[in-house]
Coordinates of C-alpha atoms and ligand atoms in Angstrom, one line a residue:
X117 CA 100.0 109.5 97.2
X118 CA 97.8 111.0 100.1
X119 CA 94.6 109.6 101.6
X120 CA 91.6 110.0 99.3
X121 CA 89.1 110.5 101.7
X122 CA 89.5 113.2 104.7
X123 CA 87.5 111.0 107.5
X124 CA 86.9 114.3 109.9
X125 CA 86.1 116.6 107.3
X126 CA 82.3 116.1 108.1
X127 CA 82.4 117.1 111.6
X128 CA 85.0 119.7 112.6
X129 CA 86.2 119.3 116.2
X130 CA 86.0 122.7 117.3
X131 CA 84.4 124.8 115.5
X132 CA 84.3 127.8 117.9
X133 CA 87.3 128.4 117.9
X134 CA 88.5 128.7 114.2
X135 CA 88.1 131.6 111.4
X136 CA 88.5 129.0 108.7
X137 CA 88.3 129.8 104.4
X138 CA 85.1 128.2 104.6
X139 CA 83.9 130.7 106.6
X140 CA 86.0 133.8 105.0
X141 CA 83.8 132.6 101.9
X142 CA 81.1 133.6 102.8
X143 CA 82.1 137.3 103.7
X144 CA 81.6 139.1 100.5
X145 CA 85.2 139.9 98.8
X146 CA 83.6 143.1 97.4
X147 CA 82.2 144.6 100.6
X148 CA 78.7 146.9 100.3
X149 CA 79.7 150.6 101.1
X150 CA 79.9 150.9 105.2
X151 CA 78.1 152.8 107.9
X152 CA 80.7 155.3 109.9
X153 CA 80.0 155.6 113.7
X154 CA 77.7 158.8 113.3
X155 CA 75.3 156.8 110.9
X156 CA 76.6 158.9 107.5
X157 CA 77.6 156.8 104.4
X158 CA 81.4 155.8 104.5
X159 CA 83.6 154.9 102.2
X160 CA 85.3 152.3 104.6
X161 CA 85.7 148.5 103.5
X162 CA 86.5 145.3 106.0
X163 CA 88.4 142.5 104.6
X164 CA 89.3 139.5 106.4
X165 CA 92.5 137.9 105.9
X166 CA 91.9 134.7 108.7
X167 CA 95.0 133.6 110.5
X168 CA 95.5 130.7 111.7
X169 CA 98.9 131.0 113.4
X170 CA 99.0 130.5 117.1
X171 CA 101.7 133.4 117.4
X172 CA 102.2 136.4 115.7
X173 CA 106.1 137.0 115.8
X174 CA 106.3 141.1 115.6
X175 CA 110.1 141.9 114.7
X176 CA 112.3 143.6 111.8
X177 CA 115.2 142.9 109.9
X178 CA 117.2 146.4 109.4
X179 CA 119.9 147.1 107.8
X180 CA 122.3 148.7 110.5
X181 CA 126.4 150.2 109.8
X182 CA 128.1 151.4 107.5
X183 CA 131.0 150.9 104.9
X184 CA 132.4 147.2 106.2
X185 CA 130.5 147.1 109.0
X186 CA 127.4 147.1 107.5
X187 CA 125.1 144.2 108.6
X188 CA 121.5 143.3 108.9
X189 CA 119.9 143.2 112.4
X190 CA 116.9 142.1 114.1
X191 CA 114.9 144.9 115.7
X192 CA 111.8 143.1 118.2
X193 CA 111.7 140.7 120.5
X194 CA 112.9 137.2 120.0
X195 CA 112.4 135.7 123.6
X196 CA 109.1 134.0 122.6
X197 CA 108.6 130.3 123.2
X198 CA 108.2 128.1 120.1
X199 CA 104.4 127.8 120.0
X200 CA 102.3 124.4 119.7
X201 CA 101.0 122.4 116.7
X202 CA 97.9 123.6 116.0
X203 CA 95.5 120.3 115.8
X204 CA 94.0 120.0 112.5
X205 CA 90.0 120.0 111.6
X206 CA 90.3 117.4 108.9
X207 CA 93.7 115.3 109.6
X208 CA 93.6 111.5 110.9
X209 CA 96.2 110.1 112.9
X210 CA 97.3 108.0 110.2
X211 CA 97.5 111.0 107.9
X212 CA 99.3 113.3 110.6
X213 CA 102.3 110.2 110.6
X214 CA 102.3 110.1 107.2
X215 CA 102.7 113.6 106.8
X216 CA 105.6 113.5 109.4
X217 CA 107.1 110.7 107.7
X218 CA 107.2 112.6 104.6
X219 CA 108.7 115.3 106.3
X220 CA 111.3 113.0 107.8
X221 CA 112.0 111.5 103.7
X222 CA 112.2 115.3 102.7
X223 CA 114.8 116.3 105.1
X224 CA 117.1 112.9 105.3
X225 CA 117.0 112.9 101.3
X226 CA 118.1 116.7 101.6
X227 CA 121.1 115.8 104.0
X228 CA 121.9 113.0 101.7
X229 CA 121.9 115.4 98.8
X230 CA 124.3 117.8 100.4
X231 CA 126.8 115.2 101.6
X232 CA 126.7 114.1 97.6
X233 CA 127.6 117.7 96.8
X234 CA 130.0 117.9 99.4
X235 CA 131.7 114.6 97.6
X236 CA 131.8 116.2 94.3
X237 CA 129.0 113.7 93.2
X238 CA 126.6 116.7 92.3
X239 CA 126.5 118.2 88.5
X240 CA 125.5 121.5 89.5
X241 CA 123.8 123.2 93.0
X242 CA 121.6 122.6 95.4
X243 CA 118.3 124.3 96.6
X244 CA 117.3 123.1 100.1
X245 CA 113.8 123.5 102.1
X246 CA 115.5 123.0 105.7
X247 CA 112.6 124.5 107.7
X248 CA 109.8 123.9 105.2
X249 CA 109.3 120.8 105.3
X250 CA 105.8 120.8 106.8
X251 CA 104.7 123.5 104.3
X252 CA 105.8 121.6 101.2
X253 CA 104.4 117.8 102.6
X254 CA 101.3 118.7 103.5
X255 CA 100.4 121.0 100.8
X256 CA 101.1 118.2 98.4
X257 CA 99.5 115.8 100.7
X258 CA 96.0 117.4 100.3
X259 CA 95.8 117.0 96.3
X260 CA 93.7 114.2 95.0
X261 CA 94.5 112.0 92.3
X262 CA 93.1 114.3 89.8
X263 CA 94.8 117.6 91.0
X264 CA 98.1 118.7 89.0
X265 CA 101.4 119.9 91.0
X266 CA 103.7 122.9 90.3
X267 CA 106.6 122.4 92.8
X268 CA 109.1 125.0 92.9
X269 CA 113.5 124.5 94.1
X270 CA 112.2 124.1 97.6
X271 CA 109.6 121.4 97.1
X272 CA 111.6 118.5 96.8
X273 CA 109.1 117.0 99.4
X274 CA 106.2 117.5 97.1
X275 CA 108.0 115.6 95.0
X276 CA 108.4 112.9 97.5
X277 CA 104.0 113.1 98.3
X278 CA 103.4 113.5 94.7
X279 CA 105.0 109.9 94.2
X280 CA 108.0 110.6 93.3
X281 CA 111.1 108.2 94.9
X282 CA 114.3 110.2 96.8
X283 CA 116.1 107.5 94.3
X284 CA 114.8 109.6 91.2
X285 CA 115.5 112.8 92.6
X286 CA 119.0 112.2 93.9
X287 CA 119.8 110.2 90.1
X288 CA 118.8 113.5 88.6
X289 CA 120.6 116.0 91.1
X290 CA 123.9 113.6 90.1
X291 CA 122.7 114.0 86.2
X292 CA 122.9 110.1 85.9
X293 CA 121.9 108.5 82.7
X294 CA 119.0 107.2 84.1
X295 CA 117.6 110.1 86.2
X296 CA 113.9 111.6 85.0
X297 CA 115.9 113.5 82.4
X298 CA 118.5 110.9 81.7
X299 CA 121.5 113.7 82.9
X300 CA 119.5 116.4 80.8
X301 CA 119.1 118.5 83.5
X302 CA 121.2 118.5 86.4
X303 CA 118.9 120.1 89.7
X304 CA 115.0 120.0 90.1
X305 CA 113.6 120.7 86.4
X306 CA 111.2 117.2 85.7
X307 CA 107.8 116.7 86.1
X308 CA 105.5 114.3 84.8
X309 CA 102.4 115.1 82.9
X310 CA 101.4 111.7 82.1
X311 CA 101.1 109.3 85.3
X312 CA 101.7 112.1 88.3
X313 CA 100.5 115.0 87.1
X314 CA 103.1 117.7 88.0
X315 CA 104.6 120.2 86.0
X316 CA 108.4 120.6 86.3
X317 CA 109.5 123.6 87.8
X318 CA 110.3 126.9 85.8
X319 CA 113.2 129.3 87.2
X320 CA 111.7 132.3 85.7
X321 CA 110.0 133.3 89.4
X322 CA 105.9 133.5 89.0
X323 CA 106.1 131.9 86.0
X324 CA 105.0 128.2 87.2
X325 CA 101.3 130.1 88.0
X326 CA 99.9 130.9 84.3
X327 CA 101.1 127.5 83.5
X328 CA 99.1 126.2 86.4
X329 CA 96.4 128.1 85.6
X330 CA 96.4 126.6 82.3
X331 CA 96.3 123.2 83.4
X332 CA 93.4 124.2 85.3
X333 CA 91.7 125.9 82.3
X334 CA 92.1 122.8 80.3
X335 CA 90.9 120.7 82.4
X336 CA 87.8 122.6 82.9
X337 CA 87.6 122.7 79.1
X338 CA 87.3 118.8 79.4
X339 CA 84.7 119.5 82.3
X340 CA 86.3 119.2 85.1
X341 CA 87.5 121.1 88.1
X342 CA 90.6 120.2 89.2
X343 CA 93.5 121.9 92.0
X344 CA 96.6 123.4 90.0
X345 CA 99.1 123.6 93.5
X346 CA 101.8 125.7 93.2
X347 CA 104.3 127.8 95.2
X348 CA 105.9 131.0 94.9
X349 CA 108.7 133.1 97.1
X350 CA 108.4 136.3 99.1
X351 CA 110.5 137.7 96.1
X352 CA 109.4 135.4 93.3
X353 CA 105.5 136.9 94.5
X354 CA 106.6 140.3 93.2
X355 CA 107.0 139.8 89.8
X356 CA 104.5 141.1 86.9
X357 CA 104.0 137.4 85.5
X358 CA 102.5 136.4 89.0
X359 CA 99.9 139.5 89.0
X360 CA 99.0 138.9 85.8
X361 CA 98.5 134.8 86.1
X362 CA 97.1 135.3 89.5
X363 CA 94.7 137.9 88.2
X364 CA 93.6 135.9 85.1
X365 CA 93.2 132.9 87.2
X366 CA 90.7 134.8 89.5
X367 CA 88.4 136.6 87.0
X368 CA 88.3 132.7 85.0
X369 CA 87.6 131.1 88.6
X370 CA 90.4 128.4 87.8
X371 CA 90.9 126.3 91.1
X372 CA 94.4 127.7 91.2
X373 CA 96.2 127.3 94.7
X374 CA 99.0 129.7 95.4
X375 CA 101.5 128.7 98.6
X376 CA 103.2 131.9 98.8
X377 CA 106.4 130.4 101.0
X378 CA 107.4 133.3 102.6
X379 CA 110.7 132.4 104.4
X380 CA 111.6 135.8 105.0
X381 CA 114.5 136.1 102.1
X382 CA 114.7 136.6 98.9
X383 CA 118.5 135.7 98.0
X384 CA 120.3 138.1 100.7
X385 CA 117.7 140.4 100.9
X386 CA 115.2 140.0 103.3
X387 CA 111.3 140.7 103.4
X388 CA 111.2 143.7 105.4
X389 CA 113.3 145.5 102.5
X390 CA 111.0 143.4 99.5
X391 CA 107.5 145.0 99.9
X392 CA 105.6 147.2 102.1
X393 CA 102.0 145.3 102.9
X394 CA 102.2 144.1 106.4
X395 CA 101.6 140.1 105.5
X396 CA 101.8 139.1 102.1
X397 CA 98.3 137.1 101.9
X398 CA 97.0 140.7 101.7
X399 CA 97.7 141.0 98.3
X400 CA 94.8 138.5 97.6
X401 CA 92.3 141.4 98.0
X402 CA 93.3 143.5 95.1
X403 CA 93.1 139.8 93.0
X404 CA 89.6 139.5 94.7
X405 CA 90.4 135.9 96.0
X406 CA 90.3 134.7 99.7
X407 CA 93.9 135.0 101.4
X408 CA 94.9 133.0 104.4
X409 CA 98.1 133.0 106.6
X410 CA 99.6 130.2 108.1
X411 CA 102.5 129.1 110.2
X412 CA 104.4 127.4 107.4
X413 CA 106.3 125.0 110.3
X414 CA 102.9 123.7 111.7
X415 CA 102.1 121.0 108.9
X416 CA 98.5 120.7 110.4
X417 CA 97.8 124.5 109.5
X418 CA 99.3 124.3 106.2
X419 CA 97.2 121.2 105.7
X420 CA 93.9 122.8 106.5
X421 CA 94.4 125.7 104.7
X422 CA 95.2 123.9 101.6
X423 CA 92.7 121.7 101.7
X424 CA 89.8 124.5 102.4
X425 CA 91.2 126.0 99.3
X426 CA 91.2 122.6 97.2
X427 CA 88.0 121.8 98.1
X428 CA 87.0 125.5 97.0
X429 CA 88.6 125.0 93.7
X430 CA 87.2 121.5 93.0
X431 CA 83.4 123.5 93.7
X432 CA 84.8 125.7 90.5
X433 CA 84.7 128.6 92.9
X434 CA 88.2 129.8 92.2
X435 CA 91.8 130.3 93.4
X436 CA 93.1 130.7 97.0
X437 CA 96.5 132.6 98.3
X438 CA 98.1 130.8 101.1
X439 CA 101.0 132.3 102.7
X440 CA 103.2 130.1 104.4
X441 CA 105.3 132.1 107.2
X442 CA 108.3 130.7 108.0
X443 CA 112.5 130.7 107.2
X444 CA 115.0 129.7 104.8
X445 CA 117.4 127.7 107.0
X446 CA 120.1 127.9 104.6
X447 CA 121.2 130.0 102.3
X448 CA 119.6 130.5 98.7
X449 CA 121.9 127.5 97.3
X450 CA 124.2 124.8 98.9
X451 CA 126.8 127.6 97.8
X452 CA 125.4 130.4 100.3
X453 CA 127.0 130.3 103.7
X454 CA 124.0 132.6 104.9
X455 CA 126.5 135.0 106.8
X456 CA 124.3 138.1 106.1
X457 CA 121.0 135.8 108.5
X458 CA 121.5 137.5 112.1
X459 CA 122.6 134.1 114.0
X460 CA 119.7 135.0 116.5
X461 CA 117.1 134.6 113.5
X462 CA 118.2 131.2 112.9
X463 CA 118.1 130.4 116.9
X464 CA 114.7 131.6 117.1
X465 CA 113.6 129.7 114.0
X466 CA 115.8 126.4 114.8
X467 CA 113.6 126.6 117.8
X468 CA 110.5 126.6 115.7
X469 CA 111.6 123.2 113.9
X470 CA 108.7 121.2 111.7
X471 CA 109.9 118.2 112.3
X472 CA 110.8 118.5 116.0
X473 CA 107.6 120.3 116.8
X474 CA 105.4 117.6 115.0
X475 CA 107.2 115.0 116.2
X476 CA 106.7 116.5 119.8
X477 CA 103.3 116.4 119.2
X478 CA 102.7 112.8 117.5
X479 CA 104.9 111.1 120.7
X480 CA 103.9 113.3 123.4
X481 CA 100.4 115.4 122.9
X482 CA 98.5 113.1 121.0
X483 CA 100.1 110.0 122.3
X484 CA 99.3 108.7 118.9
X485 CA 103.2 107.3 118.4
X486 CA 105.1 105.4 121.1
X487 CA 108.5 106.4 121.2
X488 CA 109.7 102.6 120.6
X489 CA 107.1 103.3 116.9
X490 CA 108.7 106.3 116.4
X491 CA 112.1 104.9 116.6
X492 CA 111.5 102.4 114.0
X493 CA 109.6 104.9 111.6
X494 CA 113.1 106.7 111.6
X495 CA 114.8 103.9 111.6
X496 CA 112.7 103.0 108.1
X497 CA 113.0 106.2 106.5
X498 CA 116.7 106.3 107.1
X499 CA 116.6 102.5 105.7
X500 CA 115.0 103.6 102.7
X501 CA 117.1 106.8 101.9
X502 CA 120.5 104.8 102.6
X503 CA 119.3 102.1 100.0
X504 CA 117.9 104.7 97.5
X505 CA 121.2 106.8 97.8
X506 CA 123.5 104.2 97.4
X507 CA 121.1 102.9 94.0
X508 CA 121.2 106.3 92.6
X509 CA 125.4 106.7 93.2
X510 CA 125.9 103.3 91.4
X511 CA 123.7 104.8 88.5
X512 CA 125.7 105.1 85.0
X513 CA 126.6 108.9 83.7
X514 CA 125.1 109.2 80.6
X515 CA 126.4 106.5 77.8
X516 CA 127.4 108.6 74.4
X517 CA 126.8 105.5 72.6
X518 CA 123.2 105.0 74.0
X519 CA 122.7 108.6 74.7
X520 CA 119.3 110.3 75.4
X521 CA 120.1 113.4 76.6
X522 CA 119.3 114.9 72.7
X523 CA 116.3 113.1 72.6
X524 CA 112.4 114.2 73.6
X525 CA 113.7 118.0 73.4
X526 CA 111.4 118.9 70.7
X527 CA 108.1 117.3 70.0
X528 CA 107.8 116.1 66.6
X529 CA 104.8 114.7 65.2
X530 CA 105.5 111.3 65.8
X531 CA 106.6 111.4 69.4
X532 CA 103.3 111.0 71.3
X533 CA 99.6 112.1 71.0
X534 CA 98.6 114.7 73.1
X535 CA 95.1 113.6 74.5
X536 CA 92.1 115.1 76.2
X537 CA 93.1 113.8 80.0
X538 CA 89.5 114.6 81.7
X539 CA 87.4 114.3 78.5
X540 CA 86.6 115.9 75.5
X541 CA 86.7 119.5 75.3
X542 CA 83.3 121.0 75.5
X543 CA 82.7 124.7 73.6
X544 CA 79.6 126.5 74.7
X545 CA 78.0 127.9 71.5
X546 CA 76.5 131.3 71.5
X547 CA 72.9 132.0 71.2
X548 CA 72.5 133.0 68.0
X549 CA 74.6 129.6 66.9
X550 CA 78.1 130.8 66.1
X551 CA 80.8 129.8 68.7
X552 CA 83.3 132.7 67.7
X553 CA 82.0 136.4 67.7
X554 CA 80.0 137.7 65.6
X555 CA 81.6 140.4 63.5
X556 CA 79.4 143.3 64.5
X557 CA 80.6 142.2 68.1
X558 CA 84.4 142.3 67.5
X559 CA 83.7 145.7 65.6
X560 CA 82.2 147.1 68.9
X561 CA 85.1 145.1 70.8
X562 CA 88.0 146.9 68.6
X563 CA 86.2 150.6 68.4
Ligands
LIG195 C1 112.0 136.6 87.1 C2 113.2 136.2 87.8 N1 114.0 137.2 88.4 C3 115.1 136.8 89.1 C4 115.5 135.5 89.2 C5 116.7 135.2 90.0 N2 116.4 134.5 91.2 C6 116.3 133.2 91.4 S1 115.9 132.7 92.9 C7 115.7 134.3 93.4 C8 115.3 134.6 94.8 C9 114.0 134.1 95.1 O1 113.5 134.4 96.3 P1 112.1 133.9 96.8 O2 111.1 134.1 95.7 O3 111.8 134.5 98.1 O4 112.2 132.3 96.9 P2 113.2 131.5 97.9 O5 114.5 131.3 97.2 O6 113.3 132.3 99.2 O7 112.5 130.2 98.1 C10 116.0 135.2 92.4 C11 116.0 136.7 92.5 C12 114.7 134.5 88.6 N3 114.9 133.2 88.6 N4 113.5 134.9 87.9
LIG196 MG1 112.1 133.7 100.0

């Protein structure tokens, strides 16, 4: 579990130069008409959607061909230099290593889990977050104990922050009879509602964000604010279910926070042929919400970002959209070779590496590692993973005689209590004494 307390967040380092959410707050969302440049009345509205990448990659994925020779290629200039890490307003040293150690867990466990498939050990596929590592860790790293998690395929390093073991999630990927599920489920599908407070994932795309927003309206129901985290795809961002969650989220001011992982496809098609807005955190407007955009490989941006919009959520002021630009390394499953990706885009995003960036800038910017400390932090996590793999191949399949993968499907009335988590639930009562409306009212209401 992260850090409780953020030791910097009372005194930014450098203000000056940052266009933070706290500051996009206090911008109205629903702008006052404008002035033109002649002094009439015009109709003319300014949002701001604040940035905080320190590049702003301008290129195009076209489809170019025809009949067999069709292929997608990149129009724009590649050349750029990977840019810096972007140091962090509210992150400790001791929090930026844990981050990157998480990262390091995230990807090891991932290369574990594709050797496993690669064995025939896997019931199933697998979903991989190579190159978004940093945007799942430390988006996950800036919930408190309270907050509730809504990881999607791509977050198995949520997972890992949220308190989960790679152990667990490899038993589960390999269905084993003692896996989260007990072999029920065979890739990402568990959560844990009672001690970690995450909700599994749900394949329907957009579908994960009413149930987070739910969480959030219960909780306020028991009087408190708390973060529902969750994530959703260029593609998955498109669908009806996340308008209408998003939307209902916004009007209830539920502390909803929305990672939109934009990794630039959705399956083989990619996000120049998905939508037409230029960056996808623009969307938040027509919600009426703040939007942000982030470099989704810099874990100190995504950090920040998320944690303005926690904190805004915990204030009861409402959700956030974060969009987290970066790129699917692989393809949609372990069973996509990715041959459609123009090999330059994964050169120039190979280049743009979480872990090799941050770890750049832990050893040799910050000087806050050694490269004999790094060394053995590696050495650890790998440690760890090779122990954890090994327990979760010795697991047992599933026993018929002892079997559990019938059981816990449907609640029945003896299985377990459901309980107030934060409280007990508070109703305001209408003036007037009656807490449901008054029939005259739902006459008016139905006319
Ligand atoms: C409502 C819905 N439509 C279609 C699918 C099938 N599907 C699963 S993943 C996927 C692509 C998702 O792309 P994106 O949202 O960008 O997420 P990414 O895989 O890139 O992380 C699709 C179309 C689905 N699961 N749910
Ligand atoms: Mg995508």
């Amino acid at each position: 579990m992260p850090h409780k307390k953020h030791p910097k967040s009372k005194a930014p380092r450098n203000k000056s130069s940052k266009l933070t959410l706290a500051l996009a707050a206090k911008l109205p969302l629903k702008p006052a008409a404008a002035v033109a440049c002649d002094g009439t009345p015009s109709s003319r509205r300014t949002y701001v959607i604040p940035d905080y990448r320190l590049e702003r990659p301008e290129f195009r994925i076209v489809v170019a061909g025809e009949g067999s020779n069709l292929e997608y290629r990149i129009e724009g200039d590649l050349s750029a230099e990977a840019p810096p890490i972007r140091e962090s307003q509210y992150l400790s040293r001791e929090q930026c290593i844990a981050i990157y150690r998480w990262m390091l867990l995230n990807r090891r466990m991932e290369v574990a889990l594709e050797n496993l498939y690669k064995q025939g050990k896997v019931v199933g596929g697998v979903y991989l977050g190579l190159g978004q590592e940093g945007c799942s860790c430390a988006s996950a790293y800036a919930l408190g104990p309270d907050d509730w998690l809504g990881p999607m395929i791509r977050n198995q390093g949520a997972m890992l922050v949220r308190g989960f073991n790679a152990r667990d999630i490899m038993r589960q990927y390999m269905a084993k009879g003692d896996s989260p599920t007990w072999g029920r489920d065979a890739s990402s599908h568990f959560g844990d509602w009672q001690r970690r407070n995450v909700c599994a994932p749900i394949s329907m795309l957009g579908e994960l964000i009413g149930v987070m927003a739910g969480v959030c309206l219960g909780a306020r129901l028991q009087g408190k604010n708390v973060v529902g985290l969750t994530y959703v795809g260029d593609g998955g961002q498109s669908t009806g279910v996340t308008y209408e969650s998003l939307n209902f989220a916004a009007v209830q001011k539920l502390g909803l926070v929305l990672v939109v992982e934009n990794n630039l496809w959705g399956y083989s098609t990619p996000s120049d042929m998905q939508f037409c807005v230029k960056d996808l955190a623009e969307r938040a407007i027509a919600y009426g919400i703040p939007g942000v955009i982030v470099d989704g490989t810099d874990p100190c941006q995504v950090y920040d970002a998320t944690h303005e919009a926690c904190e805004r959520a915990r204030r009861g002021e409402g959700p956030t959209l974060v969009e987290a630009k970066m790129m699917r390394m692989k393809g949609h499953a372990i069973h996509d070779a990715a041959q459609y990706v123009p090999a330059k885009l994964f050169e120039y995003w190979h280049a743009r590496d979480p872990i090799t960036r941050f770890e750049n800038y832990l050893v040799n910017v910050k000087r806050w590692l050694t490269a004999e400390e790094n060394h053995k932090l590696i050495e650890g996590v790998e440690r760890e993973l090779e122990a954890d793999r090994d327990a979760a191949v010795a697991s047992p399949m599933p026993d018929p005689e002892t079997d559990k993968t019938h059981q816990g499907v449907y609640c029945d009335p003896s299985c377990h209590t459901i309980k107030p988590k934060y409280g007990p639930v508070v109703t305001k009562v209408r003036k007037g004494g009656a807490a449901s409306p008054k029939a005259a009212e739902a006459a008016v209401h139905l006319k």
